[in-house]
PDB file of C-alpha atoms in Angstrom:
ATOM      1  CA  MET A   1     -28.851-253.873 -57.745  1.00 44.00           C
ATOM      2  CA  ARG A   2     -28.384-250.537 -59.979  1.00 44.00           C
ATOM      3  CA  ALA A   3     -31.654-251.724 -61.303  1.00 45.00           C
ATOM      4  CA  LEU A   4     -33.245-251.717 -58.142  1.00 40.00           C
ATOM      5  CA  ALA A   5     -32.007-248.291 -57.216  1.00 43.00           C
ATOM      6  CA  VAL A   6     -33.674-247.164 -60.365  1.00 40.00           C
ATOM      7  CA  VAL A   7     -37.000-248.910 -59.957  1.00 37.00           C
ATOM      8  CA  PHE A   8     -36.979-247.066 -56.680  1.00 40.00           C
ATOM      9  CA  SER A   9     -36.400-244.325 -57.556  1.00 44.00           C
ATOM     10  CA  VAL A  10     -39.425-243.804 -59.889  1.00 40.00           C
ATOM     11  CA  VAL A  11     -41.361-245.301 -57.187  1.00 40.00           C
ATOM     12  CA  LEU A  12     -40.644-242.588 -54.590  1.00 40.00           C
ATOM     13  CA  ALA A  13     -41.321-239.930 -57.971  1.00 43.00           C
ATOM     14  CA  LEU A  14     -44.890-241.438 -58.272  1.00 41.00           C
ATOM     15  CA  LEU A  15     -45.367-241.365 -54.435  1.00 39.00           C
ATOM     16  CA  VAL A  16     -44.227-237.770 -54.476  1.00 41.00           C
ATOM     17  CA  SER A  17     -46.042-236.699 -57.499  1.00 45.00           C
ATOM     18  CA  ALA A  18     -49.624-238.381 -56.069  1.00 44.00           C
ATOM     19  CA  ALA A  19     -48.740-236.490 -52.587  1.00 42.00           C
ATOM     20  CA  PRO A  20     -51.574-233.640 -52.908  1.00 47.00           C
ATOM     21  CA  ALA A  21     -50.316-230.782 -52.671  1.00 48.00           C
ATOM     22  CA  GLY A  22     -51.373-228.509 -49.552  1.00 47.00           C
ATOM     23  CA  ALA A  23     -53.518-225.288 -50.980  1.00 52.00           C
ATOM     24  CA  ALA A  24     -51.347-222.115 -51.340  1.00 60.00           C
ATOM     25  CA  ARG A  25     -52.816-219.360 -49.197  1.00 70.00           C
ATOM     26  CA  ASP A  26     -54.460-215.875 -51.397  1.00 74.00           C
ATOM     27  CA  ARG A  27     -52.336-213.110 -50.854  1.00 83.00           C
ATOM     28  CA  THR A  28     -53.744-211.013 -53.608  1.00 90.00           C
ATOM     29  CA  SER A  29     -54.943-208.172 -52.082  1.00 93.00           C
ATOM     30  CA  PRO A  30     -59.416-206.183 -53.121  1.00 96.00           C
ATOM     31  CA  THR A  31     -58.838-203.265 -55.128  1.00 96.00           C
ATOM     32  CA  THR A  32     -58.844-200.269 -53.202  1.00 97.00           C
ATOM     33  CA  PRO A  33     -62.575-198.049 -53.041  1.00 97.00           C
ATOM     34  CA  THR A  34     -62.546-195.174 -55.282  1.00 98.00           C
ATOM     35  CA  ASN A  35     -64.033-191.886 -54.921  1.00 98.00           C
ATOM     36  CA  LEU A  36     -65.673-191.678 -51.604  1.00 98.00           C
ATOM     37  CA  ARG A  37     -67.853-189.207 -51.570  1.00 98.00           C
ATOM     38  CA  VAL A  38     -70.662-187.539 -48.680  1.00 97.00           C
ATOM     39  CA  THR A  39     -73.717-187.245 -50.047  1.00 97.00           C
ATOM     40  CA  ALA A  40     -75.399-185.891 -47.340  1.00 95.00           C
ATOM     41  CA  LEU A  41     -74.372-183.706 -43.756  1.00 90.00           C
ATOM     42  CA  THR A  42     -76.797-182.729 -41.042  1.00 84.00           C
ATOM     43  CA  ASP A  43     -76.584-181.176 -37.286  1.00 76.00           C
ATOM     44  CA  THR A  44     -75.808-185.017 -36.539  1.00 81.00           C
ATOM     45  CA  SER A  45     -75.086-186.949 -38.704  1.00 89.00           C
ATOM     46  CA  VAL A  46     -72.887-187.551 -42.190  1.00 93.00           C
ATOM     47  CA  SER A  47     -73.302-190.145 -45.326  1.00 96.00           C
ATOM     48  CA  LEU A  48     -71.299-191.421 -47.069  1.00 98.00           C
ATOM     49  CA  ALA A  49     -70.728-193.291 -50.696  1.00 98.00           C
ATOM     50  CA  TRP A  50     -68.056-195.295 -52.893  1.00 98.00           C
ATOM     51  CA  ASP A  51     -67.404-196.726 -55.713  1.00 98.00           C
ATOM     52  CA  ALA A  52     -66.547-201.215 -55.060  1.00 97.00           C
ATOM     53  CA  ALA A  53     -63.786-202.582 -54.550  1.00 96.00           C
ATOM     54  CA  SER A  54     -63.201-206.155 -55.902  1.00 93.00           C
ATOM     55  CA  THR A  55     -62.199-209.367 -54.852  1.00 92.00           C
ATOM     56  CA  LYS A  56     -61.160-213.286 -56.089  1.00 89.00           C
ATOM     57  CA  GLN A  57     -62.502-213.759 -52.375  1.00 88.00           C
ATOM     58  CA  SER A  58     -66.501-214.281 -51.546  1.00 90.00           C
ATOM     59  CA  ASN A  59     -66.028-213.229 -47.541  1.00 94.00           C
ATOM     60  CA  TRP A  60     -64.545-209.608 -47.541  1.00 95.00           C
ATOM     61  CA  TRP A  61     -66.033-206.689 -46.294  1.00 97.00           C
ATOM     62  CA  TYR A  62     -65.309-202.447 -46.131  1.00 97.00           C
ATOM     63  CA  CYS A  63     -63.853-200.757 -43.693  1.00 97.00           C
ATOM     64  CA  VAL A  64     -64.684-197.242 -43.252  1.00 98.00           C
ATOM     65  CA  GLN A  65     -62.226-194.817 -41.041  1.00 96.00           C
ATOM     66  CA  HIS A  66     -62.346-191.915 -38.581  1.00 92.00           C
ATOM     67  CA  ASN A  67     -58.999-190.504 -39.214  1.00 88.00           C
ATOM     68  CA  PHE A  68     -57.526-193.463 -40.649  1.00 87.00           C
ATOM     69  CA  THR A  69     -57.827-195.282 -37.100  1.00 88.00           C
ATOM     70  CA  GLY A  70     -60.381-197.855 -36.218  1.00 90.00           C
ATOM     71  CA  CYS A  71     -62.798-200.060 -38.629  1.00 93.00           C
ATOM     72  CA  VAL A  72     -66.810-199.628 -39.087  1.00 96.00           C
ATOM     73  CA  ARG A  73     -67.445-202.426 -40.606  1.00 97.00           C
ATOM     74  CA  VAL A  74     -69.893-202.656 -44.430  1.00 97.00           C
ATOM     75  CA  ASP A  75     -70.430-205.900 -45.453  1.00 96.00           C
ATOM     76  CA  PRO A  76     -70.849-205.942 -49.329  1.00 96.00           C
ATOM     77  CA  PRO A  77     -72.320-205.402 -51.823  1.00 96.00           C
ATOM     78  CA  SER A  78     -72.904-202.233 -49.965  1.00 97.00           C
ATOM     79  CA  THR A  79     -71.373-198.861 -50.562  1.00 98.00           C
ATOM     80  CA  THR A  80     -72.872-196.609 -48.152  1.00 98.00           C
ATOM     81  CA  HIS A  81     -72.396-196.151 -44.649  1.00 97.00           C
ATOM     82  CA  THR A  82     -73.695-193.539 -42.437  1.00 96.00           C
ATOM     83  CA  ARG A  83     -72.159-192.389 -39.053  1.00 93.00           C
ATOM     84  CA  PRO A  84     -73.335-190.263 -36.361  1.00 90.00           C
ATOM     85  CA  LEU A  85     -71.772-187.247 -35.429  1.00 85.00           C
ATOM     86  CA  GLN A  86     -72.307-185.596 -32.005  1.00 76.00           C
ATOM     87  CA  ILE A  87     -70.154-182.858 -31.746  1.00 80.00           C
ATOM     88  CA  PRO A  88     -71.303-179.674 -33.457  1.00 81.00           C
ATOM     89  CA  GLY A  89     -68.429-177.595 -35.111  1.00 82.00           C
ATOM     90  CA  LYS A  90     -65.678-180.360 -35.293  1.00 87.00           C
ATOM     91  CA  THR A  91     -63.927-181.564 -38.408  1.00 91.00           C
ATOM     92  CA  TYR A  92     -63.742-184.933 -39.574  1.00 93.00           C
ATOM     93  CA  THR A  93     -61.835-187.101 -41.889  1.00 95.00           C
ATOM     94  CA  PHE A  94     -62.995-190.194 -43.483  1.00 97.00           C
ATOM     95  CA  SER A  95     -61.125-192.969 -45.540  1.00 97.00           C
ATOM     96  CA  VAL A  96     -62.370-196.812 -46.589  1.00 98.00           C
ATOM     97  CA  TYR A  97     -60.568-199.599 -47.652  1.00 97.00           C
ATOM     98  CA  ALA A  98     -61.734-203.256 -48.106  1.00 97.00           C
ATOM     99  CA  VAL A  99     -59.968-206.556 -46.479  1.00 97.00           C
ATOM    100  CA  ASP A 100     -61.101-210.250 -47.135  1.00 94.00           C
ATOM    101  CA  VAL A 101     -60.857-213.081 -44.665  1.00 93.00           C
ATOM    102  CA  ASN A 102     -57.271-213.571 -45.096  1.00 93.00           C
ATOM    103  CA  GLY A 103     -56.309-210.352 -44.265  1.00 92.00           C
ATOM    104  CA  ASN A 104     -55.210-208.936 -47.188  1.00 95.00           C
ATOM    105  CA  ARG A 105     -56.234-205.680 -47.520  1.00 95.00           C
ATOM    106  CA  SER A 106     -56.606-202.970 -49.886  1.00 95.00           C
ATOM    107  CA  GLY A 107     -54.970-199.443 -49.972  1.00 95.00           C
ATOM    108  CA  ASN A 108     -56.898-196.850 -48.994  1.00 96.00           C
ATOM    109  CA  SER A 109     -59.491-194.908 -50.782  1.00 97.00           C
ATOM    110  CA  ASN A 110     -59.470-190.678 -51.344  1.00 97.00           C
ATOM    111  CA  ALA A 111     -59.948-189.113 -47.893  1.00 96.00           C
ATOM    112  CA  VAL A 112     -63.149-187.036 -47.695  1.00 97.00           C
ATOM    113  CA  THR A 113     -63.129-184.001 -45.132  1.00 95.00           C
ATOM    114  CA  VAL A 114     -66.474-182.728 -43.281  1.00 93.00           C
ATOM    115  CA  SER A 115     -67.033-180.018 -40.223  1.00 90.00           C
ATOM    116  CA  THR A 116     -70.210-180.379 -38.800  1.00 84.00           C
ATOM    117  CA  PRO A 117     -72.060-177.177 -38.980  1.00 82.00           C
ATOM    118  CA  ALA A 118     -72.004-175.477 -35.197  1.00 85.00           C
ATOM    119  CA  ASP A 119     -74.724-175.739 -33.332  1.00 86.00           C
ATOM    120  CA  THR A 120     -77.136-171.760 -32.797  1.00 90.00           C
ATOM    121  CA  THR A 121     -80.404-173.514 -32.116  1.00 91.00           C
ATOM    122  CA  PRO A 122     -81.197-173.361 -28.387  1.00 95.00           C
ATOM    123  CA  PRO A 123     -83.257-175.124 -26.295  1.00 96.00           C
ATOM    124  CA  SER A 124     -87.047-174.664 -27.075  1.00 96.00           C
ATOM    125  CA  PRO A 125     -89.917-174.473 -25.916  1.00 97.00           C
ATOM    126  CA  ALA A 126     -88.322-171.992 -22.808  1.00 97.00           C
ATOM    127  CA  PRO A 127     -88.992-172.299 -19.704  1.00 96.00           C
ATOM    128  CA  VAL A 128     -91.947-171.879 -17.463  1.00 98.00           C
ATOM    129  CA  LEU A 129     -91.248-170.461 -14.149  1.00 97.00           C
ATOM    130  CA  SER A 130     -94.131-171.152 -11.773  1.00 98.00           C
ATOM    131  CA  LEU A 131     -94.581-170.199  -7.848  1.00 98.00           C
ATOM    132  CA  VAL A 132     -95.427-174.012  -5.875  1.00 97.00           C
ATOM    133  CA  ALA A 133     -95.626-172.330  -2.179  1.00 97.00           C
ATOM    134  CA  VAL A 134     -93.962-169.676  -0.067  1.00 98.00           C
ATOM    135  CA  TYR A 135     -93.171-169.185   3.343  1.00 98.00           C
ATOM    136  CA  PRO A 136     -91.752-166.824   5.710  1.00 98.00           C
ATOM    137  CA  THR A 137     -88.078-168.033   5.077  1.00 98.00           C
ATOM    138  CA  ARG A 138     -89.002-170.418   2.289  1.00 97.00           C
ATOM    139  CA  ILE A 139     -89.545-169.885  -1.345  1.00 97.00           C
ATOM    140  CA  SER A 140     -90.196-173.956  -3.687  1.00 96.00           C
ATOM    141  CA  LEU A 141     -90.202-173.030  -7.071  1.00 96.00           C
ATOM    142  CA  SER A 142     -90.902-175.225 -10.591  1.00 96.00           C
ATOM    143  CA  TRP A 143     -90.210-175.056 -14.164  1.00 96.00           C
ATOM    144  CA  THR A 144     -90.657-176.959 -17.571  1.00 96.00           C
ATOM    145  CA  SER A 145     -88.432-178.432 -19.792  1.00 94.00           C
ATOM    146  CA  SER A 146     -86.707-177.534 -22.380  1.00 95.00           C
ATOM    147  CA  LYS A 147     -85.345-179.728 -25.752  1.00 94.00           C
ATOM    148  CA  ASP A 148     -82.837-179.484 -27.086  1.00 92.00           C
ATOM    149  CA  ASN A 149     -81.502-180.313 -31.196  1.00 86.00           C
ATOM    150  CA  VAL A 150     -78.316-181.835 -30.260  1.00 82.00           C
ATOM    151  CA  GLY A 151     -77.477-182.906 -26.815  1.00 82.00           C
ATOM    152  CA  GLN A 152     -78.369-182.217 -22.968  1.00 89.00           C
ATOM    153  CA  VAL A 153     -79.975-178.861 -21.453  1.00 93.00           C
ATOM    154  CA  PHE A 154     -78.677-177.616 -18.027  1.00 92.00           C
ATOM    155  CA  TYR A 155     -80.778-174.733 -16.234  1.00 94.00           C
ATOM    156  CA  THR A 156     -79.492-172.045 -14.350  1.00 93.00           C
ATOM    157  CA  LEU A 157     -82.067-170.421 -11.762  1.00 94.00           C
ATOM    158  CA  THR A 158     -81.434-166.610 -10.824  1.00 95.00           C
ATOM    159  CA  LYS A 159     -82.857-164.941  -7.956  1.00 96.00           C
ATOM    160  CA  ASP A 160     -82.165-161.043  -8.064  1.00 97.00           C
ATOM    161  CA  GLY A 161     -79.796-161.371 -11.180  1.00 95.00           C
ATOM    162  CA  VAL A 162     -77.326-163.884  -9.418  1.00 94.00           C
ATOM    163  CA  ALA A 163     -76.934-167.048 -10.976  1.00 92.00           C
ATOM    164  CA  MET A 164     -78.155-169.960  -7.634  1.00 86.00           C
ATOM    165  CA  ASN A 165     -77.288-172.973  -9.297  1.00 79.00           C
ATOM    166  CA  PRO A 166     -75.113-172.746 -12.255  1.00 72.00           C
ATOM    167  CA  GLY A 167     -75.362-175.659 -15.002  1.00 66.00           C
ATOM    168  CA  ALA A 168     -77.989-178.609 -13.212  1.00 71.00           C
ATOM    169  CA  ILE A 169     -78.859-181.108 -15.663  1.00 67.00           C
ATOM    170  CA  ASN A 170     -82.312-182.440 -15.172  1.00 71.00           C
ATOM    171  CA  TYR A 171     -82.843-180.439 -12.365  1.00 76.00           C
ATOM    172  CA  ARG A 172     -86.536-178.657 -12.633  1.00 88.00           C
ATOM    173  CA  GLN A 173     -86.983-178.100  -8.896  1.00 89.00           C
ATOM    174  CA  THR A 174     -85.862-176.095  -6.094  1.00 91.00           C
ATOM    175  CA  THR A 175     -86.684-174.837  -2.497  1.00 92.00           C
ATOM    176  CA  LEU A 176     -84.618-171.961  -1.157  1.00 93.00           C
ATOM    177  CA  LEU A 177     -84.161-171.472   1.821  1.00 93.00           C
ATOM    178  CA  ASP A 178     -83.395-168.984   4.843  1.00 93.00           C
ATOM    179  CA  VAL A 179     -85.066-165.971   3.112  1.00 96.00           C
ATOM    180  CA  ALA A 180     -85.594-163.275   5.227  1.00 97.00           C
ATOM    181  CA  PRO A 181     -89.199-162.824   5.980  1.00 98.00           C
ATOM    182  CA  ALA A 182     -91.343-159.596   4.168  1.00 98.00           C
ATOM    183  CA  THR A 183     -88.575-159.397   1.173  1.00 98.00           C
ATOM    184  CA  SER A 184     -89.579-159.358  -2.232  1.00 98.00           C
ATOM    185  CA  HIS A 185     -87.236-160.945  -4.942  1.00 98.00           C
ATOM    186  CA  THR A 186     -87.479-161.722  -8.694  1.00 98.00           C
ATOM    187  CA  PHE A 187     -86.325-164.801 -10.253  1.00 97.00           C
ATOM    188  CA  GLN A 188     -85.920-166.500 -13.701  1.00 97.00           C
ATOM    189  CA  VAL A 189     -84.165-169.798 -15.451  1.00 96.00           C
ATOM    190  CA  ILE A 190     -82.038-169.746 -18.435  1.00 95.00           C
ATOM    191  CA  ALA A 191     -81.785-173.170 -20.177  1.00 95.00           C
ATOM    192  CA  THR A 192     -78.592-173.751 -21.780  1.00 94.00           C
ATOM    193  CA  ASP A 193     -77.505-176.767 -24.349  1.00 92.00           C
ATOM    194  CA  THR A 194     -73.537-177.790 -24.605  1.00 88.00           C
ATOM    195  CA  SER A 195     -72.604-174.531 -27.553  1.00 89.00           C
ATOM    196  CA  GLY A 196     -73.756-171.853 -25.038  1.00 91.00           C
ATOM    197  CA  ASN A 197     -77.095-171.766 -26.669  1.00 95.00           C
ATOM    198  CA  ALA A 198     -79.526-169.789 -24.402  1.00 96.00           C
ATOM    199  CA  VAL A 199     -83.590-168.786 -23.865  1.00 97.00           C
ATOM    200  CA  HIS A 200     -84.669-166.719 -20.498  1.00 98.00           C
ATOM    201  CA  SER A 201     -87.754-168.412 -18.894  1.00 97.00           C
ATOM    202  CA  ASN A 202     -90.611-165.814 -17.603  1.00 98.00           C
ATOM    203  CA  VAL A 203     -89.423-163.840 -14.495  1.00 98.00           C
ATOM    204  CA  LEU A 204     -91.181-164.740 -11.799  1.00 98.00           C
ATOM    205  CA  SER A 205     -91.654-162.256  -8.843  1.00 98.00           C
ATOM    206  CA  VAL A 206     -92.087-163.419  -5.334  1.00 98.00           C
ATOM    207  CA  THR A 207     -92.915-161.549  -1.799  1.00 98.00           C
ATOM    208  CA  THR A 208     -92.290-163.710   1.754  1.00 98.00           C
ATOM    209  CA  PRO A 209     -95.444-162.729   4.563  1.00 98.00           C
ATOM    210  CA  PRO A 210     -93.731-161.800   7.305  1.00 97.00           C
ATOM    211  CA  ALA A 211     -93.011-164.258   9.817  1.00 96.00           C
ATOM    212  CA  THR A 212     -96.119-164.084  12.781  1.00 94.00           C
ATOM    213  CA  ASP A 213     -94.943-167.634  14.357  1.00 96.00           C
ATOM    214  CA  THR A 214     -92.502-167.694  16.871  1.00 96.00           C
ATOM    215  CA  VAL A 215     -92.275-170.879  18.660  1.00 98.00           C
ATOM    216  CA  ALA A 216     -90.037-173.499  18.296  1.00 98.00           C
ATOM    217  CA  PRO A 217     -90.084-176.514  16.670  1.00 98.00           C
ATOM    218  CA  THR A 218     -89.898-179.636  19.363  1.00 98.00           C
ATOM    219  CA  ALA A 219     -86.362-181.024  19.412  1.00 98.00           C
ATOM    220  CA  PRO A 220     -85.329-184.276  17.199  1.00 98.00           C
ATOM    221  CA  ALA A 221     -85.095-186.949  19.651  1.00 97.00           C
ATOM    222  CA  ASN A 222     -82.929-190.800  18.940  1.00 97.00           C
ATOM    223  CA  LEU A 223     -80.506-189.621  16.661  1.00 97.00           C
ATOM    224  CA  THR A 224     -78.607-192.464  15.849  1.00 97.00           C
ATOM    225  CA  LEU A 225     -76.035-193.560  13.525  1.00 93.00           C
ATOM    226  CA  ASN A 226     -76.953-195.214  10.399  1.00 92.00           C
ATOM    227  CA  PRO A 227     -74.756-198.531   9.832  1.00 91.00           C
ATOM    228  CA  ASN A 228     -74.476-197.451   6.001  1.00 91.00           C
ATOM    229  CA  SER A 229     -72.211-194.843   7.721  1.00 90.00           C
ATOM    230  CA  SER A 230     -68.295-194.713   6.790  1.00 91.00           C
ATOM    231  CA  SER A 231     -66.603-191.700   7.095  1.00 89.00           C
ATOM    232  CA  PRO A 232     -66.348-189.178   5.024  1.00 94.00           C
ATOM    233  CA  GLU A 233     -70.180-190.086   4.943  1.00 93.00           C
ATOM    234  CA  ILE A 234     -71.993-189.857   7.792  1.00 94.00           C
ATOM    235  CA  TRP A 235     -75.668-191.401   7.483  1.00 96.00           C
ATOM    236  CA  LEU A 236     -77.963-190.669  10.319  1.00 96.00           C
ATOM    237  CA  ASP A 237     -81.803-191.507  11.448  1.00 97.00           C
ATOM    238  CA  TRP A 238     -84.018-189.747  14.201  1.00 98.00           C
ATOM    239  CA  THR A 239     -87.792-189.173  15.774  1.00 97.00           C
ATOM    240  CA  THR A 240     -89.147-186.505  13.804  1.00 97.00           C
ATOM    241  CA  SER A 241     -90.310-183.526  15.580  1.00 98.00           C
ATOM    242  CA  THR A 242     -93.512-181.199  15.920  1.00 97.00           C
ATOM    243  CA  ASP A 243     -94.490-177.585  15.729  1.00 97.00           C
ATOM    244  CA  ASP A 244     -97.200-175.223  16.777  1.00 96.00           C
ATOM    245  CA  ALA A 245     -97.911-174.083  12.932  1.00 96.00           C
ATOM    246  CA  ASP A 246     -96.054-176.441  10.837  1.00 97.00           C
ATOM    247  CA  PRO A 247     -96.799-179.956   9.919  1.00 97.00           C
ATOM    248  CA  PRO A 248     -94.061-182.233  10.506  1.00 96.00           C
ATOM    249  CA  GLY A 249     -93.393-182.794   6.319  1.00 96.00           C
ATOM    250  CA  LEU A 250     -92.524-178.584   6.363  1.00 97.00           C
ATOM    251  CA  ILE A 251     -90.083-179.051   9.627  1.00 97.00           C
ATOM    252  CA  LEU A 252     -86.507-178.836   8.203  1.00 97.00           C
ATOM    253  CA  TYR A 253     -83.305-180.573   9.986  1.00 98.00           C
ATOM    254  CA  ASP A 254     -79.960-178.904  10.318  1.00 97.00           C
ATOM    255  CA  VAL A 255     -76.956-180.369  11.085  1.00 97.00           C
ATOM    256  CA  TYR A 256     -73.905-179.255  13.371  1.00 97.00           C
ATOM    257  CA  GLN A 257     -71.163-180.785  13.484  1.00 97.00           C
ATOM    258  CA  ASN A 258     -68.611-180.124  17.314  1.00 96.00           C
ATOM    259  CA  GLY A 259     -71.490-177.294  17.649  1.00 96.00           C
ATOM    260  CA  VAL A 260     -71.066-175.262  14.231  1.00 96.00           C
ATOM    261  CA  PHE A 261     -73.721-175.303  11.634  1.00 96.00           C
ATOM    262  CA  ALA A 262     -72.350-177.870   8.712  1.00 95.00           C
ATOM    263  CA  GLU A 263     -75.653-177.547   6.609  1.00 93.00           C
ATOM    264  CA  HIS A 264     -79.267-178.278   5.872  1.00 94.00           C
ATOM    265  CA  GLY A 265     -80.389-181.471   5.903  1.00 92.00           C
ATOM    266  CA  SER A 266     -83.609-183.271   4.904  1.00 93.00           C
ATOM    267  CA  ILE A 267     -87.047-181.159   4.962  1.00 95.00           C
ATOM    268  CA  GLY A 268     -89.682-183.666   7.072  1.00 94.00           C
ATOM    269  CA  ALA A 269     -87.879-186.686   7.114  1.00 95.00           C
ATOM    270  CA  GLY A 270     -85.628-188.557   9.759  1.00 94.00           C
ATOM    271  CA  GLU A 271     -82.381-189.332   7.748  1.00 95.00           C
ATOM    272  CA  THR A 272     -79.895-187.603   6.290  1.00 96.00           C
ATOM    273  CA  ILE A 273     -76.528-188.094   4.410  1.00 94.00           C
ATOM    274  CA  VAL A 274     -73.533-185.924   5.368  1.00 93.00           C
ATOM    275  CA  TYR A 275     -70.327-185.132   5.048  1.00 94.00           C
ATOM    276  CA  CYS A 276     -67.516-184.765   7.523  1.00 93.00           C
ATOM    277  CA  ASP A 277     -65.939-181.097   7.760  1.00 92.00           C
ATOM    278  CA  PHE A 278     -63.676-181.984  10.715  1.00 93.00           C
ATOM    279  CA  THR A 279     -61.089-184.936  11.123  1.00 94.00           C
ATOM    280  CA  GLY A 280     -61.481-187.358  14.062  1.00 94.00           C
ATOM    281  CA  PRO A 281     -63.883-187.297  16.602  1.00 95.00           C
ATOM    282  CA  THR A 282     -66.880-185.188  15.872  1.00 95.00           C
ATOM    283  CA  GLU A 283     -69.765-184.318  17.361  1.00 96.00           C
ATOM    284  CA  VAL A 284     -73.234-184.663  15.856  1.00 97.00           C
ATOM    285  CA  VAL A 285     -76.338-183.055  16.588  1.00 98.00           C
ATOM    286  CA  VAL A 286     -79.497-182.124  14.630  1.00 98.00           C
ATOM    287  CA  ARG A 287     -82.257-178.782  15.009  1.00 98.00           C
ATOM    288  CA  ALA A 288     -85.614-179.005  13.500  1.00 98.00           C
ATOM    289  CA  VAL A 289     -86.522-175.240  11.895  1.00 98.00           C
ATOM    290  CA  ASP A 290     -89.658-174.128  11.193  1.00 97.00           C
ATOM    291  CA  THR A 291     -90.734-172.174   7.816  1.00 98.00           C
ATOM    292  CA  SER A 292     -90.668-169.229  10.501  1.00 97.00           C
ATOM    293  CA  GLY A 293     -86.737-169.893  10.930  1.00 97.00           C
ATOM    294  CA  ASN A 294     -87.475-170.760  14.598  1.00 97.00           C
ATOM    295  CA  VAL A 295     -84.835-173.269  15.545  1.00 98.00           C
ATOM    296  CA  SER A 296     -85.437-176.016  18.741  1.00 98.00           C
ATOM    297  CA  GLY A 297     -83.069-177.025  20.859  1.00 98.00           C
ATOM    298  CA  PRO A 298     -80.116-179.859  19.864  1.00 98.00           C
ATOM    299  CA  SER A 299     -81.452-183.324  19.878  1.00 98.00           C
ATOM    300  CA  ASN A 300     -79.289-185.690  21.631  1.00 97.00           C
ATOM    301  CA  ALA A 301     -74.795-186.223  20.503  1.00 97.00           C
ATOM    302  CA  ILE A 302     -73.253-188.637  18.917  1.00 96.00           C
ATOM    303  CA  THR A 303     -69.816-188.861  17.871  1.00 95.00           C
ATOM    304  CA  PHE A 304     -68.706-190.149  14.522  1.00 93.00           C
ATOM    305  CA  ASP A 305     -64.819-191.026  13.502  1.00 93.00           C
ATOM    306  CA  CYS A 306     -64.435-188.210  10.588  1.00 90.00           C
TER     307      CYS A 306
END
């Protein structure tokens, strides 16, 4: 019986020794990248380089971090990275580490800090301001675009030295309404970038002609509420007016709510979108205005629950 037990023990030992051992997980981290350095710096980008790490793994990569967070992957053998920098005059800190497919991570490299140069370059070329059309009560203007070396360009139109539309984006034409007949005005456009650098257009002088037409347009008809209306938006449709002097395309439509002027609507079109100025049931009418400032009678009234 004892001999049988010895034989069983020997067989069990042989079976255990013959069983394949599970592959041990690699827990060795890559070496730490060193000598992180800046190789180029512009207004809009920084180029980095570092000395390579090493590891026994075949599947591994570098992580470039900004302010010690995030990971922009760079696959070896590359040891360089160029990063866009979008904000002039800002400080950035970078570091690099290596990591393998098993999650083994090296230490961080040395950190490098860069500051992007302040943006002192204004947009160019300067806008060229032009007169499109002038009427007794309206002035239409347009201007050419400027471009910036970093970001967006904002346009401000001034009338007699007073800003009319501060900081409008991609806004290169306008029609000024409610201008007095037989008056003179000066206009200029200022193109400004996000850093406040600015370039000025030419100064344009415009004189409106006197108003000789005294006949108002016909009243708009068939005012209806568009099905797209939903408070606070009021979508309106109507039949356009006619005028003795102006073509239909020059007739302006003003919207009134509860008998009070609300806002200018469209020019030449029988539709517009306005916003509620009141709460609850609101009576809406539309009036037509010609370029001499003559105002028609009201359209039919509709009621909208604002």
